[in-house]
Coordinates of C-alpha atoms in Angstrom, one line a residue:
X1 CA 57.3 -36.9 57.2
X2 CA 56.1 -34.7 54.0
X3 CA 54.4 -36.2 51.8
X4 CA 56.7 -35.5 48.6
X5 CA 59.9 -36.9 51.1
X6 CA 56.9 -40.6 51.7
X7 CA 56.7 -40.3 48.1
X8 CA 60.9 -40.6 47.5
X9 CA 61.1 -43.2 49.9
X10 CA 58.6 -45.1 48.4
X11 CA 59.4 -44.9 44.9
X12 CA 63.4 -45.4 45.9
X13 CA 61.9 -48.4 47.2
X14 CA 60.1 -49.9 44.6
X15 CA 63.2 -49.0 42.0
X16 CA 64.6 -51.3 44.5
X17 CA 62.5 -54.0 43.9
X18 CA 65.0 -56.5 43.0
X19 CA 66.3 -56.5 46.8
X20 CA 63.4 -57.5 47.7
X21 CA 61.1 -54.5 48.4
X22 CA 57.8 -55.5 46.8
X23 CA 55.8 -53.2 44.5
X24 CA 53.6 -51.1 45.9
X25 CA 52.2 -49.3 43.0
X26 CA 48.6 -51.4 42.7
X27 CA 48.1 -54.2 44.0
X28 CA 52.4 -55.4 44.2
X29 CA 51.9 -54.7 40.2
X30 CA 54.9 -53.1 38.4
X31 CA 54.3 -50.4 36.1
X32 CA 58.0 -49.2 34.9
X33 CA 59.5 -50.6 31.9
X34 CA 59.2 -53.7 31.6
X35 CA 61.7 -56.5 30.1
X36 CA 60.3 -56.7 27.1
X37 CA 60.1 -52.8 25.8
X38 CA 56.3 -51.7 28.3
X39 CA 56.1 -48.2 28.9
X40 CA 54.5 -46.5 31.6
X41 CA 53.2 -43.1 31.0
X42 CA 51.5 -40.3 33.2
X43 CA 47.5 -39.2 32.1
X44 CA 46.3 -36.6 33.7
X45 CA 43.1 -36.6 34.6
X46 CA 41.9 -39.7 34.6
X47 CA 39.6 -39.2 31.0
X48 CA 36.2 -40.1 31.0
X49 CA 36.1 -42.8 28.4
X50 CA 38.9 -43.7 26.0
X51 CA 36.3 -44.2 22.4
X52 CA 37.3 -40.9 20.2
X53 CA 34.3 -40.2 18.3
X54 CA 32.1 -40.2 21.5
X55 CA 34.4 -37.8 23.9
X56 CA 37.7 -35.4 22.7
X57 CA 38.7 -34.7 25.6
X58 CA 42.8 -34.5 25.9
X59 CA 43.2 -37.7 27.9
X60 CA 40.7 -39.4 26.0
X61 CA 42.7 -38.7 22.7
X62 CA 46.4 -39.2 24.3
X63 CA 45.0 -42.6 25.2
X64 CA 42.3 -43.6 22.5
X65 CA 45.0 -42.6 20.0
X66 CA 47.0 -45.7 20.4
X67 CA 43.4 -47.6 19.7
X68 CA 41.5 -45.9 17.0
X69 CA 43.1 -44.2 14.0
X70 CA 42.9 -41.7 11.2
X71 CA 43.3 -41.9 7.5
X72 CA 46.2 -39.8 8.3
X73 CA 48.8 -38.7 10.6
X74 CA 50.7 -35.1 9.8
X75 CA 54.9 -34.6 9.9
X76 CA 56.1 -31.7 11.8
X77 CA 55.6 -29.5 8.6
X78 CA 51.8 -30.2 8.7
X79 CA 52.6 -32.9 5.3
X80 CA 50.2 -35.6 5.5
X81 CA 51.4 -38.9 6.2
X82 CA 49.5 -42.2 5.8
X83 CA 47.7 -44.2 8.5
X84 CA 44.7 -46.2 7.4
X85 CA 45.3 -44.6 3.7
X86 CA 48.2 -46.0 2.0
X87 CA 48.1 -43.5 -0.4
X88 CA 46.0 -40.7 -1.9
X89 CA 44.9 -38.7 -5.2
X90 CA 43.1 -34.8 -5.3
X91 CA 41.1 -33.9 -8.6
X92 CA 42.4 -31.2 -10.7
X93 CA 39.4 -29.2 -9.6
X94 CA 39.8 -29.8 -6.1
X95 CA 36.7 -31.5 -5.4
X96 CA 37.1 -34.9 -5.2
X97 CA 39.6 -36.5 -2.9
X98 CA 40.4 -40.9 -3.5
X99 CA 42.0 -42.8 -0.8
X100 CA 43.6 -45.9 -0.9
X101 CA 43.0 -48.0 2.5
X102 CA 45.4 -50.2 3.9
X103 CA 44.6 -53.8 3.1
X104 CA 45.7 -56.0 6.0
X105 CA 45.0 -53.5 8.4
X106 CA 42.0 -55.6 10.7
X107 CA 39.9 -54.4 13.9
X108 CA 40.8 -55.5 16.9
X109 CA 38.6 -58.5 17.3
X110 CA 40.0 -59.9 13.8
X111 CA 37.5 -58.2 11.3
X112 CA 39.0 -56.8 8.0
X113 CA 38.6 -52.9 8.2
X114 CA 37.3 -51.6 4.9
X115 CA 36.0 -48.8 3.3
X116 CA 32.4 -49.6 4.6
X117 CA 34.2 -48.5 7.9
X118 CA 35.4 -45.2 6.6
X119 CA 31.8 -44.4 5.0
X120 CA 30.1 -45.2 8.2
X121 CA 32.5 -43.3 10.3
X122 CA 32.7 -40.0 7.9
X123 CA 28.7 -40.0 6.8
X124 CA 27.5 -41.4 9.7
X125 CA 28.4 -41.7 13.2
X126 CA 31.0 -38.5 13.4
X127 CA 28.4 -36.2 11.6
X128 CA 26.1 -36.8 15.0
X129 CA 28.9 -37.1 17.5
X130 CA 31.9 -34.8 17.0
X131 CA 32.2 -31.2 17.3
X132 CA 34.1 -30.4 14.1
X133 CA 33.6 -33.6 11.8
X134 CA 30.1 -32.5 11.0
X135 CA 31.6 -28.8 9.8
X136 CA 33.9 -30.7 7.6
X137 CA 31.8 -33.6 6.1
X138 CA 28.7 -32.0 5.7
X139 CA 30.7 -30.2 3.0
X140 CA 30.6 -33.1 0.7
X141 CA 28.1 -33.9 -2.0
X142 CA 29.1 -37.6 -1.8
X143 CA 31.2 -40.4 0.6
X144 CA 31.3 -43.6 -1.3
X145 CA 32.9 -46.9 -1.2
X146 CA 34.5 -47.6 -4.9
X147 CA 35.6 -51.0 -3.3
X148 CA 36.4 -52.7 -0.4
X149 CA 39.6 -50.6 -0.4
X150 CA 39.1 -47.6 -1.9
X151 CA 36.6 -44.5 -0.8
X152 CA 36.0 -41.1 -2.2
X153 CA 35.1 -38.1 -1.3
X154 CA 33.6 -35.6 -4.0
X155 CA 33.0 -32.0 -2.3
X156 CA 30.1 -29.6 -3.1
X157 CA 33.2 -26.8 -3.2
X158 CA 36.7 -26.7 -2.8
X159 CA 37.7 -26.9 0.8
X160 CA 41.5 -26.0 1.3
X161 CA 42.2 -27.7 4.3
X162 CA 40.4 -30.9 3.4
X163 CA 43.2 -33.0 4.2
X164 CA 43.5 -31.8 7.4
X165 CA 39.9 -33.4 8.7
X166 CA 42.0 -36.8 8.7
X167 CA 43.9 -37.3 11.4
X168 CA 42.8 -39.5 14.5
X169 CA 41.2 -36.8 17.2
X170 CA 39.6 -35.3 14.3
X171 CA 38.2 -38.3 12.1
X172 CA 38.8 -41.5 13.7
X173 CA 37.6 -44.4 12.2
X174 CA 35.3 -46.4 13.8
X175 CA 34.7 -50.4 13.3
X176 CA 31.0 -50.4 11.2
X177 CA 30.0 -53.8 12.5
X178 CA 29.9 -53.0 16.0
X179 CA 28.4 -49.1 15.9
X180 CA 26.1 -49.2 13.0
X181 CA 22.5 -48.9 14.3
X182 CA 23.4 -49.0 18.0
X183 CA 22.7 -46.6 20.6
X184 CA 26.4 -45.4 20.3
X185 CA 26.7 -43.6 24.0
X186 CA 25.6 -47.1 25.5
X187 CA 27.1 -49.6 23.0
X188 CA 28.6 -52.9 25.2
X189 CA 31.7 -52.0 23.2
X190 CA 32.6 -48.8 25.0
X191 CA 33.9 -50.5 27.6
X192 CA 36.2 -52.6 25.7
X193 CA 36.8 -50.4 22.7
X194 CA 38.0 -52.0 19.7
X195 CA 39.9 -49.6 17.1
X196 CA 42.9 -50.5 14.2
X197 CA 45.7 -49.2 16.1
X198 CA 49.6 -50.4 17.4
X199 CA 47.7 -51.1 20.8
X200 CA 44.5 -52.3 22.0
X201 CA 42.7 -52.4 25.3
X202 CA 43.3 -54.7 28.1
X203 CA 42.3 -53.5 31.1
X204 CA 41.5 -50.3 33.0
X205 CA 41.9 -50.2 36.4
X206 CA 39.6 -46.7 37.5
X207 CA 42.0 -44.4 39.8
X208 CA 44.8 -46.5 38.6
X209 CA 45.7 -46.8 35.3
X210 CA 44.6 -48.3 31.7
X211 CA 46.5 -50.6 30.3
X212 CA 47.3 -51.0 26.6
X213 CA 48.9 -54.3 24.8
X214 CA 50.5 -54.5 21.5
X215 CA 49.1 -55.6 18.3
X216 CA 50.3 -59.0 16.6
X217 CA 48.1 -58.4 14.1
X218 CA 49.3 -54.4 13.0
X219 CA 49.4 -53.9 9.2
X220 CA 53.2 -52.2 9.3
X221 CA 55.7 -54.7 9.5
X222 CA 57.9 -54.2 12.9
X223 CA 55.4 -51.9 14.8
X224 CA 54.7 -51.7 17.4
X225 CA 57.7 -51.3 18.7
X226 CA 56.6 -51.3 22.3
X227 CA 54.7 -54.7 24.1
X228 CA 52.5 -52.9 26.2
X229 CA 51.7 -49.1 27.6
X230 CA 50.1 -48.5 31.3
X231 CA 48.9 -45.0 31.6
X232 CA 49.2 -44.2 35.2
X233 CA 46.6 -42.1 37.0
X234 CA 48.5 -40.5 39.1
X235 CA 46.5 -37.2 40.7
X236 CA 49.1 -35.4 43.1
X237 CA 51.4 -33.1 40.8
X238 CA 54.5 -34.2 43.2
X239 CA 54.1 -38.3 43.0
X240 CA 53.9 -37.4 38.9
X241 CA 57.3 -35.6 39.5
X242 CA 58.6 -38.2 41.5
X243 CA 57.7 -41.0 39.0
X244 CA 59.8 -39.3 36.1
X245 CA 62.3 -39.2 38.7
X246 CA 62.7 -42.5 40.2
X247 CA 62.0 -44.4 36.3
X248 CA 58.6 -45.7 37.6
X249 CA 57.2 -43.6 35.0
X250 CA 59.0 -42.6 31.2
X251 CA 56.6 -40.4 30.0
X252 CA 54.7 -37.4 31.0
X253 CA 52.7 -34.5 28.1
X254 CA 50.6 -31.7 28.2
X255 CA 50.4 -30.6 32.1
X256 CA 51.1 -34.0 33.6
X257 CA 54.1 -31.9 35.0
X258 CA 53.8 -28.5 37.1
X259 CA 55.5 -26.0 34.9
X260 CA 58.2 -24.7 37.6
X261 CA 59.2 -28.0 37.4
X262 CA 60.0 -29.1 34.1
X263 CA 63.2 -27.4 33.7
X264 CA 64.6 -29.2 36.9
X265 CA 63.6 -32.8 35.7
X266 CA 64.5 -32.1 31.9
X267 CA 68.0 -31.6 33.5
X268 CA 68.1 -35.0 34.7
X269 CA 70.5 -37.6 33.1
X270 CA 68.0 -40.6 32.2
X271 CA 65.8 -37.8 30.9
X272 CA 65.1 -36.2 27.8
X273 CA 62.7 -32.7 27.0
X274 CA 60.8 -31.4 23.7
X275 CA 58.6 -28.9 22.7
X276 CA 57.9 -31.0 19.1
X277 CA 54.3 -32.7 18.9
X278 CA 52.0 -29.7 19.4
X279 CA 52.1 -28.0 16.2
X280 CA 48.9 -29.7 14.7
X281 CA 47.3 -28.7 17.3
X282 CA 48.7 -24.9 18.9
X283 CA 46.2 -25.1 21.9
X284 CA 45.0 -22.0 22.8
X285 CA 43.7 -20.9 26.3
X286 CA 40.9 -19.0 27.5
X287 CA 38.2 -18.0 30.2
X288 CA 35.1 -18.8 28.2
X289 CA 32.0 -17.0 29.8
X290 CA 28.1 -18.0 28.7
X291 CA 27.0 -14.9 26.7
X292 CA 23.1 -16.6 27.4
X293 CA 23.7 -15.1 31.0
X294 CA 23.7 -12.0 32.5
X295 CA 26.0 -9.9 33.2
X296 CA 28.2 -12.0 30.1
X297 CA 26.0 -11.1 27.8
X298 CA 27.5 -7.1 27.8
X299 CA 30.1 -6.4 25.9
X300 CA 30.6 -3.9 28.6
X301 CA 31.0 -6.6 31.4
X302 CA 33.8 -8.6 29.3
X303 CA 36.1 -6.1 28.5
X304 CA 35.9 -5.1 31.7
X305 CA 36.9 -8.8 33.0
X306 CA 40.0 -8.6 30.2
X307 CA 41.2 -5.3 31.6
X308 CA 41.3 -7.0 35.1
X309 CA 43.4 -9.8 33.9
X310 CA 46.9 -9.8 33.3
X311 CA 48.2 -12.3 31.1
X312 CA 52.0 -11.6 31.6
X313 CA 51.1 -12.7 35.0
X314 CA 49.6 -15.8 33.8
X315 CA 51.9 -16.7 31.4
X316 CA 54.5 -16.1 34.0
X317 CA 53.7 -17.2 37.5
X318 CA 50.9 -19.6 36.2
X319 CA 52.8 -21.5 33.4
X320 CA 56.3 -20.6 33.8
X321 CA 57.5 -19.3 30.5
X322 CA 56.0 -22.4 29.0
X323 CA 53.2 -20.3 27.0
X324 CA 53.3 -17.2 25.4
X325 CA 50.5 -14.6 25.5
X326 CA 47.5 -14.8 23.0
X327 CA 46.3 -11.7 21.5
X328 CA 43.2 -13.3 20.0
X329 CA 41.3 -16.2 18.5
X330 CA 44.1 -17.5 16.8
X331 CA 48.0 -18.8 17.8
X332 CA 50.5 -17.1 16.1
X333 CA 51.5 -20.3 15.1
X334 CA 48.9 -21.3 13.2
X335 CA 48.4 -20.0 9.4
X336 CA 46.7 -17.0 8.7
X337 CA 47.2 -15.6 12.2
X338 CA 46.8 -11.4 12.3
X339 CA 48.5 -9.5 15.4
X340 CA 47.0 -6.5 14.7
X341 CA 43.8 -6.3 16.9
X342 CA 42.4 -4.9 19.5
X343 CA 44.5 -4.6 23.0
X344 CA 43.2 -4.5 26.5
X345 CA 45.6 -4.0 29.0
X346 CA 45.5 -4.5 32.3
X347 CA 43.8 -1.5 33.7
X348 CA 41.1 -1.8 37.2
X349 CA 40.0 2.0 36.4
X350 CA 39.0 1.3 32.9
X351 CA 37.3 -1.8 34.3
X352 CA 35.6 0.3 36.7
X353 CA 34.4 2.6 33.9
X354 CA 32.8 0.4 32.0
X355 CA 31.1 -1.7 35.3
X356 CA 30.1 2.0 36.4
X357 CA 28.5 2.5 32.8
X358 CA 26.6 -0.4 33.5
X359 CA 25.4 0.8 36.2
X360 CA 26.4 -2.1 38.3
X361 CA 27.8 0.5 41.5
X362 CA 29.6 -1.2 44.6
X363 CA 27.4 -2.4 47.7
X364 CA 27.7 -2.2 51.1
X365 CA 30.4 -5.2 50.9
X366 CA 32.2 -3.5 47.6
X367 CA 30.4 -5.6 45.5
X368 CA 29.2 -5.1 41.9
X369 CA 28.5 -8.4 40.7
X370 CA 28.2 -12.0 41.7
X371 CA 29.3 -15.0 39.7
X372 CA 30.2 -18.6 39.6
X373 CA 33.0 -20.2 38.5
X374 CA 33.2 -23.5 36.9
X375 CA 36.8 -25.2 37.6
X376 CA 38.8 -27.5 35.0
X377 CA 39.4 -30.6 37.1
X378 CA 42.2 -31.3 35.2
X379 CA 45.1 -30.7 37.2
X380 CA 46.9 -28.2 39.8
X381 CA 47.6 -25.4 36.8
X382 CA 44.0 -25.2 36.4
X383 CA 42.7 -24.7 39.8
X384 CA 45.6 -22.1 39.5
X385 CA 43.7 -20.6 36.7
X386 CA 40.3 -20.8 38.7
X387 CA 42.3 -18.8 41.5
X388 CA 43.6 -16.6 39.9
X389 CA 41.1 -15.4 38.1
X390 CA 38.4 -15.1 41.2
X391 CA 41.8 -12.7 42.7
X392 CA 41.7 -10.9 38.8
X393 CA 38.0 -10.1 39.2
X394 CA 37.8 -9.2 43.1
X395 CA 40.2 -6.5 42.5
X396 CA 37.1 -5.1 40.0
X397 CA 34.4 -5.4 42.4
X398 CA 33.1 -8.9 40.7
X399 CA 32.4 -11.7 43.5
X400 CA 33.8 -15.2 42.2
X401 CA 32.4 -18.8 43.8
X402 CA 34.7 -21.8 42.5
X403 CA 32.3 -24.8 41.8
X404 CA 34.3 -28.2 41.3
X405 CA 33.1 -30.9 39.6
X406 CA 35.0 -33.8 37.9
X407 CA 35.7 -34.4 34.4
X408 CA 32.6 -35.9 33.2
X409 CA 30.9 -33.5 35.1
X410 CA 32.6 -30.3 33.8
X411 CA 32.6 -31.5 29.9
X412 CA 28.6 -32.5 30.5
X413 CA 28.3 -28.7 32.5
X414 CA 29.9 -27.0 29.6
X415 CA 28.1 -28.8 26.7
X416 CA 25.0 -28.5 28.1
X417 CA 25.5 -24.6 28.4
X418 CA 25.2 -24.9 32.5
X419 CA 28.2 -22.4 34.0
X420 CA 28.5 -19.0 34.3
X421 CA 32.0 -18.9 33.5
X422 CA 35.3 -21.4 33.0
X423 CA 38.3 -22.1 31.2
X424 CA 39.0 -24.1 28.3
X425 CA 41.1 -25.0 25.5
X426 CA 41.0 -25.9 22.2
X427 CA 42.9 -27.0 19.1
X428 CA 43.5 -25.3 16.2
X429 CA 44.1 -28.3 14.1
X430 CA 46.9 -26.9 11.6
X431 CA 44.1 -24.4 10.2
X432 CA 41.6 -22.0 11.2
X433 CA 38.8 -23.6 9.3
X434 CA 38.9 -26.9 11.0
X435 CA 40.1 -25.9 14.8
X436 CA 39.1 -22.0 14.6
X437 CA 35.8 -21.6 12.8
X438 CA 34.0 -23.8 15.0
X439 CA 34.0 -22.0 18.5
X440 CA 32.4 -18.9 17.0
X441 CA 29.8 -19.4 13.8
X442 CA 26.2 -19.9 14.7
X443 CA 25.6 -23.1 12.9
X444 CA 27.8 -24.8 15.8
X445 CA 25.3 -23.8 18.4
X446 CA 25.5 -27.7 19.4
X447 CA 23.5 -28.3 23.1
X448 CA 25.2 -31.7 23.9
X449 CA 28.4 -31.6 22.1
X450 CA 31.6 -30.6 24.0
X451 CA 34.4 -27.8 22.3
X452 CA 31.9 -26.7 19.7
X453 CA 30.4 -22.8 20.0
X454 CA 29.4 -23.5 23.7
X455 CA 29.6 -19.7 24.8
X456 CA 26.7 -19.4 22.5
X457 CA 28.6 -16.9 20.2
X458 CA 26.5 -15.2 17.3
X459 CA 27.2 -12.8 14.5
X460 CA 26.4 -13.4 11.0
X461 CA 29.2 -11.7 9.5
X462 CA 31.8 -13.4 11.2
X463 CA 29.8 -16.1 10.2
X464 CA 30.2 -15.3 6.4
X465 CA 34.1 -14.2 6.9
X466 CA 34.5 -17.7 8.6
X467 CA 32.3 -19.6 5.8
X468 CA 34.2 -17.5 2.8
X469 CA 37.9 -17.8 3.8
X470 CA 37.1 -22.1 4.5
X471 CA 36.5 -22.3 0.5
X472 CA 39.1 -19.7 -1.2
X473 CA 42.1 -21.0 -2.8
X474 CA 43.7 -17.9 -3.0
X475 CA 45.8 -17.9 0.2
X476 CA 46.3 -13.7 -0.1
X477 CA 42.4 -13.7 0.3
X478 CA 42.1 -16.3 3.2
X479 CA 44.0 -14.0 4.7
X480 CA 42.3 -11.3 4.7
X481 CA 39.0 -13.1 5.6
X482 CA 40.9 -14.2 8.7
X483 CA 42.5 -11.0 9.6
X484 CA 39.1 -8.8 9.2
X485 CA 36.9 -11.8 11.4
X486 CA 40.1 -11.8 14.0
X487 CA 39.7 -7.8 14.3
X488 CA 36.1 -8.5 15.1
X489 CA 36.0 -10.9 17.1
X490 CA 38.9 -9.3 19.6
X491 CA 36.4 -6.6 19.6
X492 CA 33.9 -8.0 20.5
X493 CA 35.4 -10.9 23.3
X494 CA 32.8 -14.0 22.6
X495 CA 35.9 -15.5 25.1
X496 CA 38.4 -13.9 26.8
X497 CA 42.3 -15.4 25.2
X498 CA 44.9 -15.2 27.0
X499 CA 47.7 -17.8 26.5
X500 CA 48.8 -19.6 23.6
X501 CA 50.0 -23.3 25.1
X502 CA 53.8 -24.5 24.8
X503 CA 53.5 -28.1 26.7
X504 CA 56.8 -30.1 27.0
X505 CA 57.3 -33.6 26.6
X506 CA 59.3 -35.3 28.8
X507 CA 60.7 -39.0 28.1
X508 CA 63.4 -41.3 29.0
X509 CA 66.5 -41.1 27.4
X510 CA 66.3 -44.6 25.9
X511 CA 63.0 -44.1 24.7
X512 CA 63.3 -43.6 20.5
X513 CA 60.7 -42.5 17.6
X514 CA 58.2 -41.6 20.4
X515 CA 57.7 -37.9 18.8
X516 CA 57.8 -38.4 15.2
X517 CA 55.3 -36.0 13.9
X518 CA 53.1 -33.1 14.7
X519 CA 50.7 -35.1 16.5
X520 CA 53.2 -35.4 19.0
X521 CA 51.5 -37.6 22.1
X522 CA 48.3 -37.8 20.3
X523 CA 49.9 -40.3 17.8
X524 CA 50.1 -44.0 18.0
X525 CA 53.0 -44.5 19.2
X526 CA 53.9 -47.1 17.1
X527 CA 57.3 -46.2 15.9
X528 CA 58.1 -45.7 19.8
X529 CA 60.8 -48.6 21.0
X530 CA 63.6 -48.0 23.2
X531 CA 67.4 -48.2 22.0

């Protein structure tokens, strides 16, 4: 028997269950939705940790953002929405932003949050911990608490996308009391983390799932709408499909779902598809190489490895339509964006040129170079990726090892500036200067600290384009900042783009307010109920 046909006969068993087939899930537990309004939905992979402002990876945020929160959350139109501020007032001069807290919003162990919270998250812990927070805090001349529910923010400059450092993956607010002189990477409560959120932590089963429990306590009125969420580890692409399938699972985001087969399941009747929920973020993909290393550190060496790549192929064969190709360092959805740069099409004899020009001739064995590839362990579409491109650079003459690792592993490799080459992506967070900026200036240069300028990028006048278009008002000249650092940076490859992300969501039918804003799966879910 295959195993996809074990995998229908088991799960057609277990929807069975009320005949008398026991659960066979984890340990005759039942993960599908439960009487009283549980979900169950896919992670994949299984993230490393589940507290935000130590780890952003995207399964730590799909499931940390149910626990921790931001000041704000963002609508479909990139509008702020509240969260943890009620409300909120910008000076005249554009310096100094006041936000109202919610009052009878607590901590999860019953502690009143206040603005002490939001000072020690904002000044404090996220300055040392996450990879943009520092870029946009350290811009402020002052973060003070006015009272125990009200904090301001005076900036040293006008910053135009100030409001757009708020949301949860980007600024989440951390309880004071229990972080504030600790050791935060070995703090107790890391394994038991303790946010404001819909949900908080219960239990978390490793290789099996983490499981979430409502609130009593949440500050809106009527939310959660959900009692509990199990996020199921799941790491075979097929049992995830099969899960949607049979009900045992009602969510699945990001690549939880093979591409070639999201069509197929979206056209199921208990199942519904959409595309909403990504536009805060507009992930971008690309094969990042470590310019500290030779050969990488030749502009010669990575064009050559972009004219050996095709991204139609990619976009095509590897993610099925559901991406579109990138042109450069920013999505074409996100503002600012400038198509016209620098082109390299697929093309092995201009590859050859430029390897030739090197002076890095064939061996024996065909051989012009050697390298190692570091491989995303997060899924099937990224070993794809790892695969693809060791086929992409044989064609050139350039020898490709696959090293695997797991998650941990990988974000502690890539941080820590240990690979030759590997994929990643990143979000652009609504605009360039928050999600952009950061994987190119020099002052991000950040051994340690995962998705900041880890390719080890440096030019000082994309430095100054990147540092003058974060303060102008004048949208006509932030746009021309961005398009002239764009131009240079496709010229000169620091990474190598190649497809702009267009994940699908798929849900059960029943399921309602689940995707409410641009945040998409990285929200709290709290609206979420079924009908």
């Amino acid at each position: 028997m295959k195993r996809r046909d074990f995998n229908t006969l088991l799960l057609s068993g277990l929807a069975a269950g009320a005949s008398g087939v026991p659960n066979l899930w984890h340990d005759g537990m039942a993960y599908a939705q439960t009487e009283g309004g549980g979900l169950t939905a896919l992670l994949t992979p299984e993230p490393p940790m589940l507290v935000l402002p130590l780890n952003q990876q995207q399964p730590t945020i799909v499931a940390g953002s149910k626990i921790y929160e931001g000041l704000l959350n963002f609508d479909f139109d990139l509008n702020p929405i509240p969260q943890l501020a009620e409300s909120w007032e910008i000076s005249d001069d554009g310096l100094t932003y006041t936000f109202h807290l919610q009052q009878a919003a607590r901590w999860h162990d019953g502690t009143p949050f206040t603005a002490d919270d939001v000072v020690f998250s904002c000044q404090v812990m996220l300055m040392e911990l996450h990879p943009r927070a520092r870029g946009n805090f350290e811009r402020c001349e002052s973060i003070t608490a006015l009272d125990a529910h009200t904090v301001q923010f005076v900036l040293k400059e006008p910053f135009a996308p100030f409001l757009k450092a708020f949301e949860a993956g980007s600024a989440p607010i951390s309880p004071k009391h229990i972080y504030e002189g600790t050791d935060y990477a070995n703090n107790p409560a890391n394994d038991h983390p303790i946010g404001t959120g819909p949900f908080m932590f219960k239990e978390w089963v490793r290789g099996s799932h983490i499981h979430l429990v409502a609130n009593p306590d949440y500050y809106v009125d009527g939310q959660p709408g959900l009692t509990e969420i199990f996020f199921r580890i799941v790491p075979d692409a097929a049992s995830r499909s099969v899960a949607l399938e049979s009900g045992e699972a009602q969510l699945s985001s990001w690549n939880d779902v093979e591409m070639f087969d999201v069509d197929r399941l979206a056209s199921l009747p208990h199942l519904a598809k959409t595309s909403q929920g990504y536009e805060f973020f507009s992930p971008l993909l690309w094969y990042e190489p470590n310019l500290r290393r030779e050969p990488f550190n030749d502009l010669r060496f990575r064009k050559a490895m972009m004219h050996l790549l095709d991204k139609s192929f990619i976009v095509e064969r590897i993610m099925f339509n559901q991406a579109k190709a990138a042109t450069g360092p920013l999505c074409s959805t996100t503002p600012f964006y400038e198509g016209d740069v620098p082109d390299y099409a697929k093309d092995a004899e201009a590859a050859a040129a430029l390897l030739d020009d090197m002076g890095l001739a064939p061996d024996a064995d065909g051989i012009r170079a050697r390298i190692s590839f570091l491989v995303v362990p997060a899924g099937e579409m990224w070993t794809r990726l790892a695969e693809y491109f060791r086929q992409a650079m044989a064609a050139g003459g350039i020898e490709v090892t696959l090293v695997s690792t797991d998650m941990a592993g990988w974000g502690q490799a890539v941080s820590n500036w240990d690979f030759d080459m590997t994929n990643n992506l990143l979000y652009q967070n609504a605009d360039p200067a928050l999600g952009v900026a950061r994987s190119y200036i020099s002052s991000n240069i950040r051994q340690g600290v995962l998705f900041t300028n880890t390719e080890g990028y440096e030019n000082p006048e994309v430095d100054r384009l990147f540092a003058e278009a974060a303060v102008a008002l004048d949208p006509a000249e932030r746009q021309r900042l961005y398009s002239e650092v764009q131009k240079i940076l496709v010229a000169e490859l620091p990474v190598l783009w190649v497809a702009e992300q267009q994940y699908p969501t798929l849900y059960d039918n029943r399921l309602t307010d689940v995707i409410v804003t641009g945040t998409g799966v990285n929200g709290n879910f709290a609206t979420a109920r079924y009908a």
